[in-house]
Short mmCIF file of C-alpha atoms in Angstrom, two decimals:
data_model
loop_
_atom_site.label_atom_id
_atom_site.label_comp_id
_atom_site.label_asym_id
_atom_site.label_seq_id
_atom_site.Cartn_x
_atom_site.Cartn_y
_atom_site.Cartn_z
CA MET A 1 16.81 -0.16 -24.63
CA VAL A 2 18.24 -2.31 -21.85
CA PHE A 3 16.69 -2.48 -18.41
CA ALA A 4 18.40 -3.33 -15.04
CA SER A 5 17.25 -4.26 -11.58
CA THR A 6 16.99 -1.47 -8.96
CA ARG A 7 18.89 -3.82 -6.65
CA ASN A 8 21.67 -4.86 -9.04
CA LYS A 9 22.56 -2.67 -11.97
CA GLU A 10 24.50 -5.56 -13.49
CA LEU A 11 21.31 -7.70 -13.77
CA LYS A 12 20.07 -6.60 -17.16
CA MET A 13 17.36 -7.63 -19.59
CA SER A 14 15.69 -6.64 -22.86
CA PHE A 15 12.21 -5.18 -22.79
CA GLN A 16 10.65 -8.44 -23.94
CA LYS A 17 12.29 -10.50 -21.22
CA ALA A 18 11.59 -7.87 -18.56
CA LEU A 19 7.97 -7.74 -19.70
CA PHE A 20 7.34 -11.37 -18.97
CA GLN A 21 9.63 -11.53 -15.95
CA GLY A 22 7.63 -8.74 -14.23
CA LEU A 23 9.86 -8.63 -11.20
CA SER A 24 13.64 -9.00 -11.32
CA PRO A 25 14.91 -12.35 -9.93
CA ASP A 26 16.55 -10.46 -7.06
CA GLY A 27 13.23 -8.87 -6.07
CA GLY A 28 14.06 -5.52 -7.59
CA LEU A 29 12.16 -3.52 -10.18
CA PHE A 30 13.37 -3.01 -13.74
CA TYR A 31 14.38 0.51 -14.78
CA PRO A 32 15.86 1.96 -17.96
CA CYS A 33 19.67 1.79 -17.83
CA LYS A 34 20.08 4.96 -19.97
CA MET A 35 17.87 8.05 -20.40
CA PRO A 36 17.44 8.55 -24.13
CA ASP A 37 17.22 12.14 -25.38
CA MET A 38 13.90 12.50 -27.24
CA THR A 39 14.06 16.24 -27.67
CA ASP A 40 14.06 16.00 -31.53
CA ILE A 41 11.15 13.55 -31.48
CA ILE A 42 9.16 15.91 -29.33
CA LYS A 43 9.93 18.85 -31.58
CA SER A 44 8.76 16.89 -34.64
CA PHE A 45 5.18 16.68 -33.37
CA SER A 46 2.63 18.96 -34.91
CA GLU A 47 0.57 21.13 -32.51
CA ASN A 48 -2.50 18.86 -32.69
CA GLU A 49 -0.68 15.53 -33.13
CA ASN A 50 -3.08 12.73 -32.22
CA PHE A 51 -2.35 10.37 -29.35
CA LYS A 52 -1.71 7.28 -31.43
CA ASN A 53 0.99 9.00 -33.43
CA VAL A 54 2.71 10.42 -30.33
CA ALA A 55 2.48 6.95 -28.71
CA SER A 56 3.91 5.02 -31.69
CA SER A 57 6.85 7.49 -32.07
CA VAL A 58 7.80 7.35 -28.38
CA ILE A 59 7.38 3.55 -28.22
CA TYR A 60 9.61 2.98 -31.23
CA HIS A 61 12.29 5.39 -29.96
CA LEU A 62 12.33 3.51 -26.65
CA LEU A 63 11.89 -0.09 -27.84
CA ASN A 64 13.41 -0.26 -31.28
CA GLU A 65 15.63 -3.17 -30.18
CA ASP A 66 12.48 -5.28 -29.64
CA MET A 67 10.14 -4.18 -32.41
CA SER A 68 10.18 -2.52 -35.78
CA GLU A 69 8.74 0.93 -36.52
CA THR A 70 5.89 -0.73 -38.43
CA ASP A 71 5.08 -3.00 -35.56
CA SER A 72 5.19 -0.09 -33.00
CA LYS A 73 2.54 1.67 -35.11
CA ILE A 74 0.42 -1.51 -35.25
CA LEU A 75 0.78 -2.01 -31.52
CA ALA A 76 -0.24 1.62 -30.75
CA GLU A 77 -3.19 1.29 -33.13
CA ARG A 78 -4.42 -1.86 -31.30
CA ALA A 79 -3.64 -0.79 -27.77
CA PHE A 80 -5.14 2.70 -27.97
CA PRO A 81 -8.63 2.84 -29.48
CA PHE A 82 -9.18 5.56 -26.83
CA SER A 83 -7.36 8.79 -26.13
CA PRO A 84 -6.79 11.26 -23.23
CA LYS A 85 -8.59 14.62 -23.26
CA LEU A 86 -7.66 17.96 -21.91
CA LYS A 87 -10.21 20.16 -20.13
CA LYS A 88 -9.47 23.75 -19.45
CA ILE A 89 -10.62 25.04 -16.04
CA ASN A 90 -8.91 28.43 -16.35
CA ASP A 91 -5.75 29.95 -17.91
CA LYS A 92 -3.55 28.38 -15.15
CA LEU A 93 -5.32 25.06 -14.74
CA HIS A 94 -6.12 22.13 -17.05
CA VAL A 95 -7.37 18.65 -16.19
CA LEU A 96 -5.92 15.73 -18.16
CA GLU A 97 -8.84 13.25 -18.40
CA LEU A 98 -7.50 9.75 -18.52
CA TYR A 99 -10.71 7.82 -17.99
CA HIS A 100 -12.06 7.47 -21.52
CA GLY A 101 -10.90 3.83 -21.93
CA PRO A 102 -12.87 0.60 -21.43
CA SER A 103 -12.64 0.53 -17.62
CA SER A 104 -13.01 4.29 -17.10
CA ALA A 105 -9.61 4.80 -15.42
CA PHE A 106 -6.18 5.92 -16.38
CA LYS A 107 -4.87 2.41 -15.91
CA ASP A 108 -6.43 1.46 -19.19
CA PHE A 109 -3.42 2.98 -20.99
CA GLY A 110 -0.89 0.78 -19.23
CA ALA A 111 -3.03 -2.37 -19.06
CA SER A 112 -4.02 -2.23 -22.74
CA PHE A 113 -0.41 -1.69 -23.90
CA LEU A 114 0.80 -4.46 -21.64
CA ALA A 115 -1.82 -6.95 -22.90
CA THR A 116 -1.26 -6.01 -26.54
CA SER A 117 2.56 -6.27 -26.11
CA MET A 118 2.38 -9.65 -24.45
CA GLU A 119 0.08 -11.05 -27.12
CA TYR A 120 2.37 -9.62 -29.78
CA PHE A 121 5.43 -11.41 -28.33
CA LEU A 122 3.58 -14.64 -27.59
CA GLN A 123 2.29 -14.99 -31.16
CA SER A 124 5.59 -16.38 -32.37
CA ASN A 125 5.42 -19.41 -30.01
CA ASP A 126 2.93 -21.54 -28.10
CA LYS A 127 3.79 -20.34 -24.62
CA LYS A 128 1.18 -19.48 -21.97
CA ALA A 129 1.48 -16.65 -19.48
CA VAL A 130 -0.27 -16.23 -16.19
CA ILE A 131 -0.70 -12.58 -15.17
CA LEU A 132 -0.68 -12.19 -11.38
CA THR A 133 -1.65 -8.77 -10.12
CA ALA A 134 -2.73 -6.95 -6.96
CA THR A 135 -5.15 -4.05 -7.01
CA SER A 136 -6.50 -1.40 -4.75
CA GLY A 137 -9.21 -0.71 -7.25
CA ASP A 138 -8.47 0.59 -10.72
CA THR A 139 -5.63 -1.68 -11.77
CA GLY A 140 -7.75 -4.86 -11.49
CA SER A 141 -10.63 -3.54 -13.54
CA ALA A 142 -8.27 -2.16 -16.23
CA VAL A 143 -6.27 -5.37 -16.39
CA ALA A 144 -9.41 -7.51 -16.53
CA ARG A 145 -10.79 -5.56 -19.53
CA ALA A 146 -7.45 -5.38 -21.32
CA PHE A 147 -6.62 -9.08 -21.09
CA TYR A 148 -10.12 -10.42 -21.47
CA GLU A 149 -10.06 -13.22 -24.13
CA LYS A 150 -6.42 -12.54 -25.00
CA LYS A 151 -4.93 -15.72 -26.45
CA ASN A 152 -2.50 -17.83 -24.32
CA ILE A 153 -2.92 -15.49 -21.28
CA ASP A 154 -4.69 -16.11 -17.98
CA VAL A 155 -5.16 -13.40 -15.36
CA VAL A 156 -5.34 -13.81 -11.53
CA ILE A 157 -6.37 -10.63 -9.71
CA LEU A 158 -5.98 -10.16 -5.93
CA TYR A 159 -7.99 -7.41 -4.25
CA PRO A 160 -8.72 -6.54 -0.57
CA LYS A 161 -12.13 -7.77 0.48
CA GLY A 162 -14.55 -4.87 1.22
CA ARG A 163 -12.07 -2.20 0.39
CA ILE A 164 -12.87 -1.36 -3.22
CA SER A 165 -16.02 0.20 -4.71
CA PRO A 166 -18.86 -2.11 -5.83
CA LEU A 167 -18.45 -0.96 -9.44
CA GLN A 168 -14.71 -1.61 -9.40
CA GLU A 169 -15.42 -5.06 -8.00
CA LYS A 170 -18.01 -5.82 -10.68
CA GLN A 171 -15.54 -4.83 -13.43
CA MET A 172 -13.22 -7.54 -12.19
CA THR A 173 -15.56 -10.29 -11.18
CA THR A 174 -18.15 -10.44 -13.92
CA LEU A 175 -16.05 -11.28 -17.01
CA GLY A 176 -15.15 -14.91 -16.36
CA LYS A 177 -13.30 -16.99 -19.06
CA ASN A 178 -9.58 -16.19 -18.63
CA ILE A 179 -10.10 -13.65 -15.82
CA HIS A 180 -10.01 -15.02 -12.20
CA ALA A 181 -10.73 -12.74 -9.19
CA LEU A 182 -9.50 -13.53 -5.66
CA GLU A 183 -10.85 -11.57 -2.61
CA VAL A 184 -8.12 -11.38 0.04
CA GLU A 185 -9.01 -11.07 3.71
CA GLY A 186 -6.62 -8.21 4.25
CA SER A 187 -5.33 -4.89 2.90
CA PHE A 188 -3.92 -3.92 -0.53
CA ASP A 189 -0.45 -4.09 0.98
CA ASP A 190 -1.07 -7.71 1.90
CA CYS A 191 -2.17 -8.38 -1.68
CA GLN A 192 0.90 -6.69 -3.09
CA LYS A 193 3.23 -8.62 -0.77
CA MET A 194 1.61 -11.93 -1.75
CA VAL A 195 2.22 -11.17 -5.46
CA LYS A 196 5.84 -10.11 -4.87
CA ASP A 197 6.54 -13.21 -2.79
CA ALA A 198 4.96 -15.42 -5.44
CA PHE A 199 7.43 -14.20 -8.08
CA THR A 200 10.44 -15.23 -6.01
CA ASP A 201 9.00 -18.51 -4.63
CA PRO A 202 10.92 -21.50 -6.08
CA GLU A 203 7.86 -23.77 -5.84
CA LEU A 204 6.03 -21.58 -8.36
CA LYS A 205 8.84 -21.42 -10.90
CA ASN A 206 7.11 -23.83 -13.23
CA ILE A 207 4.19 -21.48 -13.67
CA ASN A 208 5.04 -18.75 -16.17
CA LEU A 209 4.08 -15.85 -13.87
CA SER A 210 4.17 -12.21 -14.95
CA SER A 211 2.78 -9.07 -13.29
CA ALA A 212 0.37 -6.43 -14.56
CA ASN A 213 0.97 -3.99 -11.69
CA SER A 214 2.91 -0.80 -12.27
CA ILE A 215 6.00 -2.79 -11.23
CA ASN A 216 5.87 -4.18 -14.77
CA LEU A 217 7.62 -2.08 -17.43
CA GLY A 218 4.82 -2.88 -19.91
CA ARG A 219 2.53 -0.85 -17.64
CA LEU A 220 4.97 1.87 -16.66
CA ILE A 221 6.29 2.91 -20.14
CA PRO A 222 2.89 3.58 -21.68
CA GLN A 223 1.94 5.76 -18.70
CA SER A 224 4.58 8.16 -19.86
CA LEU A 225 2.90 8.52 -23.25
CA TYR A 226 0.03 10.84 -22.14
CA TYR A 227 2.59 13.27 -20.56
CA PHE A 228 4.15 13.60 -24.04
CA TRP A 229 0.76 14.14 -25.64
CA ALA A 230 -0.37 16.70 -23.01
CA VAL A 231 2.86 18.76 -23.08
CA ASN A 232 2.64 18.87 -26.86
CA GLN A 233 -0.93 20.06 -26.65
CA LEU A 234 0.15 22.77 -24.14
CA LYS A 235 3.47 23.60 -25.85
CA LYS A 236 2.67 27.34 -25.82
CA ILE A 237 3.14 27.27 -22.03
CA PRO A 238 6.83 28.03 -21.10
CA GLU A 239 8.80 25.11 -19.64
CA GLU A 240 9.53 27.00 -16.43
CA GLN A 241 5.71 27.25 -15.77
CA GLN A 242 4.84 23.64 -16.67
CA VAL A 243 3.71 21.71 -13.55
CA PHE A 244 1.89 18.36 -13.41
CA CYS A 245 -0.09 17.31 -10.34
CA VAL A 246 -0.39 13.53 -10.03
CA PRO A 247 -2.77 11.81 -7.62
CA SER A 248 -0.51 9.09 -6.25
CA GLY A 249 -0.82 5.71 -4.50
CA ASN A 250 1.70 3.12 -5.78
CA PHE A 251 3.52 6.01 -7.58
CA GLY A 252 3.73 4.32 -10.97
CA ASN A 253 1.99 7.24 -12.68
CA LEU A 254 4.35 9.78 -11.12
CA THR A 255 7.42 7.65 -11.85
CA ALA A 256 6.35 7.47 -15.57
CA GLY A 257 6.15 11.26 -15.61
CA LEU A 258 9.58 11.58 -14.06
CA TYR A 259 11.01 9.25 -16.76
CA ALA A 260 9.28 11.37 -19.46
CA LYS A 261 10.95 14.49 -18.00
CA TYR A 262 14.39 12.82 -18.08
CA TRP A 263 13.76 11.72 -21.67
CA GLY A 264 13.53 15.35 -22.70
CA LEU A 265 9.96 16.43 -21.92
CA SER A 266 9.54 20.00 -20.77
CA ILE A 267 8.16 19.70 -17.25
CA ARG A 268 9.47 21.83 -14.45
CA LYS A 269 7.87 20.24 -11.43
CA PHE A 270 5.63 17.46 -10.25
CA ILE A 271 3.13 17.58 -7.39
CA ALA A 272 2.72 14.17 -5.74
CA SER A 273 -0.80 14.46 -4.23
CA THR A 274 -1.74 11.73 -1.78
CA ASN A 275 -4.56 11.01 0.63
CA GLN A 276 -3.74 10.31 4.28
CA ASN A 277 -1.41 7.53 3.11
CA ASP A 278 1.36 10.16 2.91
CA VAL A 279 4.48 8.11 3.10
CA ILE A 280 6.17 9.85 0.19
CA PRO A 281 5.16 13.44 1.12
CA GLU A 282 6.48 12.68 4.61
CA PHE A 283 9.75 11.39 3.16
CA LEU A 284 10.21 14.52 1.08
CA LYS A 285 9.79 16.61 4.22
CA THR A 286 11.92 14.54 6.63
CA SER A 287 14.24 12.47 4.41
CA VAL A 288 13.00 9.39 6.32
CA TYR A 289 11.09 6.68 4.44
CA THR A 290 8.74 4.83 6.83
CA PRO A 291 6.32 2.40 5.17
CA ARG A 292 3.27 1.67 7.24
CA PRO A 293 -0.07 -0.13 7.05
CA SER A 294 -2.40 1.59 4.67
CA ILE A 295 -5.36 3.74 6.01
CA GLN A 296 -8.73 3.38 4.38
CA THR A 297 -9.94 6.64 2.69
CA TYR A 298 -12.52 7.90 0.18
CA SER A 299 -9.83 7.81 -2.54
CA ASN A 300 -9.41 4.10 -2.08
CA ALA A 301 -7.26 3.42 -5.19
CA MET A 302 -4.45 5.40 -3.50
CA ASP A 303 -4.70 3.57 -0.13
CA VAL A 304 -1.08 2.39 -0.27
CA GLY A 305 1.24 2.40 2.70
CA SER A 306 4.26 0.93 0.97
CA PRO A 307 4.44 2.25 -2.59
CA SER A 308 6.43 -0.14 -4.85
CA ASN A 309 7.65 2.48 -7.26
CA PHE A 310 9.45 4.37 -4.62
CA GLU A 311 12.38 2.00 -5.36
CA ARG A 312 12.47 3.23 -8.91
CA MET A 313 12.31 6.81 -7.82
CA GLN A 314 15.25 6.28 -5.46
CA THR A 315 17.23 4.65 -8.28
CA LEU A 316 16.50 7.55 -10.64
CA TYR A 317 17.74 10.12 -8.12
CA GLN A 318 20.59 7.83 -6.88
CA ASN A 319 19.15 8.02 -3.34
CA ASP A 320 19.59 11.80 -3.25
CA VAL A 321 16.57 13.26 -1.61
CA GLU A 322 17.58 16.85 -2.36
CA SER A 323 17.58 16.15 -6.13
CA MET A 324 14.15 14.50 -5.75
CA ARG A 325 12.80 17.56 -3.93
CA LYS A 326 13.82 19.78 -6.87
CA ASP A 327 11.47 17.80 -9.11
CA VAL A 328 8.76 16.59 -6.73
CA ARG A 329 6.61 18.39 -4.12
CA GLY A 330 4.44 16.18 -1.89
CA ILE A 331 1.01 17.37 -0.65
CA CYS A 332 -1.34 15.31 1.53
CA ILE A 333 -5.15 15.81 1.35
CA ASP A 334 -7.62 14.46 3.91
CA ASP A 335 -11.13 13.03 3.29
CA ASP A 336 -13.01 16.17 4.30
CA SER A 337 -11.10 18.22 1.78
CA THR A 338 -11.68 15.57 -0.81
CA LEU A 339 -15.49 15.77 -0.37
CA GLU A 340 -15.32 19.59 -0.28
CA THR A 341 -13.44 19.60 -3.63
CA ILE A 342 -15.82 17.24 -5.37
CA ARG A 343 -18.67 19.52 -4.17
CA LYS A 344 -16.82 22.75 -5.31
CA TYR A 345 -16.17 21.58 -8.85
CA ASN A 346 -19.75 20.21 -9.22
CA ASN A 347 -21.29 23.41 -7.97
CA GLU A 348 -18.93 26.04 -9.46
CA PHE A 349 -17.89 24.46 -12.71
CA ASN A 350 -20.63 21.85 -13.30
CA TYR A 351 -17.76 19.36 -13.54
CA GLU A 352 -18.03 15.88 -12.00
CA ILE A 353 -14.79 14.43 -10.61
CA CYS A 354 -13.75 11.27 -8.76
CA PRO A 355 -12.22 11.45 -5.23
CA HIS A 356 -8.70 10.84 -6.59
CA THR A 357 -8.99 13.67 -9.03
CA ALA A 358 -10.33 15.80 -6.19
CA VAL A 359 -7.12 15.07 -4.19
CA GLY A 360 -5.12 16.25 -7.17
CA LEU A 361 -7.17 19.43 -7.67
CA LYS A 362 -7.03 20.35 -3.98
CA ALA A 363 -3.27 19.82 -3.97
CA ALA A 364 -3.02 22.07 -7.07
CA GLU A 365 -4.98 24.84 -5.26
CA ILE A 366 -2.52 24.60 -2.27
CA TYR A 367 0.54 24.68 -4.54
CA ALA A 368 -0.85 27.60 -6.61
CA GLN A 369 -1.08 29.81 -3.52
CA LYS A 370 2.67 30.14 -3.41
CA HIS A 371 3.24 29.66 -7.15
CA PRO A 372 0.57 31.84 -8.87
CA PHE A 373 2.42 32.10 -12.20
CA ASP A 374 2.79 28.36 -12.82
CA HIS A 375 0.43 26.43 -15.03
CA ILE A 376 -0.79 23.17 -13.44
CA THR A 377 -2.13 20.14 -15.24
CA VAL A 378 -4.01 17.75 -12.93
CA LEU A 379 -4.25 14.17 -13.97
CA SER A 380 -7.84 12.92 -13.68
CA THR A 381 -7.47 9.25 -13.01
CA ALA A 382 -11.02 7.80 -13.06
CA HIS A 383 -14.58 8.48 -13.99
CA PRO A 384 -16.65 9.68 -10.94
CA GLY A 385 -19.21 6.96 -11.81
CA LYS A 386 -16.81 4.35 -10.32
CA PHE A 387 -17.21 5.96 -6.90
CA LEU A 388 -20.98 6.49 -6.55
CA GLU A 389 -21.11 6.42 -2.75
CA VAL A 390 -18.35 9.04 -2.26
CA PHE A 391 -19.73 11.32 -5.00
CA ASN A 392 -23.25 11.02 -3.61
CA LYS A 393 -21.95 11.86 -0.15
CA ALA A 394 -20.32 15.00 -1.48
CA VAL A 395 -23.08 16.44 -3.72
CA GLY A 396 -26.26 14.46 -2.83
CA HIS A 397 -26.83 12.69 -6.14
CA ASP A 398 -25.13 10.15 -8.45
CA PRO A 399 -22.87 11.28 -11.31
CA GLU A 400 -23.78 10.54 -14.89
CA LEU A 401 -22.61 6.96 -15.70
CA PRO A 402 -21.00 5.93 -18.97
CA LEU A 403 -22.60 2.93 -20.73
CA SER A 404 -19.72 0.61 -19.80
CA LEU A 405 -20.53 1.13 -16.08
CA LEU A 406 -24.31 1.03 -16.48
CA GLU A 407 -24.08 -2.41 -18.05
CA LEU A 408 -22.40 -3.84 -14.91
CA LYS A 409 -25.30 -3.29 -12.52
CA ASP A 410 -27.18 -6.47 -13.42
CA LYS A 411 -24.14 -8.75 -13.85
CA THR A 412 -23.33 -11.43 -11.25
CA LYS A 413 -20.06 -11.35 -9.27
CA VAL A 414 -17.92 -14.52 -9.36
CA SER A 415 -14.87 -14.58 -7.02
CA GLU A 416 -13.12 -16.74 -4.49
CA VAL A 417 -12.24 -15.56 -0.91
CA ILE A 418 -8.75 -16.45 0.30
CA GLY A 419 -6.51 -15.65 3.32
CA ASN A 420 -3.66 -13.11 3.17
CA THR A 421 -0.56 -15.32 3.12
CA LEU A 422 1.59 -16.69 0.27
CA THR A 423 0.55 -20.18 1.28
CA ASP A 424 -3.12 -19.28 0.59
CA LEU A 425 -2.20 -17.95 -2.87
CA LYS A 426 0.02 -20.95 -3.73
CA THR A 427 -2.78 -23.34 -2.91
CA ILE A 428 -4.99 -21.60 -5.46
CA LEU A 429 -2.35 -21.28 -8.15
CA ASN A 430 -1.25 -24.89 -7.81
CA LYS A 431 -4.86 -26.04 -8.05
CA MET A 432 -5.41 -23.98 -11.24
CA TYR A 433 -2.08 -24.47 -13.11
CA ARG A 434 -0.54 -27.82 -11.97
#
């Protein structure tokens, strides 16, 4: 498969080149030039096909110009020692749990595939890659775990000081070795702009920079895999009733789902559920896209006022908002409703959820009022244990923590505080890699 820039369809690259390039030289994002028809691949899956088999089949079908079928199986085996799980709430509602990986968040799928792919391609030569990534919470912790001790790869993570949960911060700042954490005195949007500007800065060309954000294809493509697995598990549900509700911040997860749909997956509609950072729901209502500074909310990993992947969405729909509306419904959920939903699922279903999952479940409830015959699958993006303060505020006690999070409590944070400009970042990078 060949990939092109969202800003110049003539600027094309292979998956391997786009993987390490991260961002297109013209500042655009890479997207698939053609939408392959994977209908026959989907039909070939058995009803209970395991995730690794689904993943390796889809990966090979997409990337067979860059890797053999055998290598795609090896890659899937190494990248995914964990799997999604489906929890049935009722006949019309399932939750797709994506937090059973090493950092307890859905971004483990993309980060682990990215790290494994990069290591795979770097094995044939002695090149070194520097992963530069911005995070509003979950990306950084997933990337840190996925790339930890990977050969020939260093990771530099930028995160907004004081705006992520203590456990998220510990996941990024306690590993050391090839993982470097930078606290930025600003917002996530500042962090993201610094990373984007670094990729196009001529003074940093000698550093082999690549990105681990969802702007990188190596993160985006594997995020489509659990849609294939989930739809296969729920294949008895008619296509015209199949709806996915996606808690959304930078919109990589939703974009991956849209690609899966256009590759032949039977999904009728997507619900883009956001917190008060509702730039995309507002666009879907008004046809006007107005990025703005992010607002701090309880669902902090979705505090994004300028979603990068909107550019890919616009390219997919050829800037036709009416076509996008046919596939995507935007719903905004406030903090009070988020707490109320965490409390409801804890009390009524004995089910512990994170604030981002709560945003998704509340949006699903709103959608279902007018669409009672649809079946909704809500993506559960993180373990509630990563958001102790919010969960405790909602229900009055802490959720049960997995061992991977319990072990972080006594570890020491190591990070460096920097300003929120490209100059601040360049100073650090030049000190580390020149």
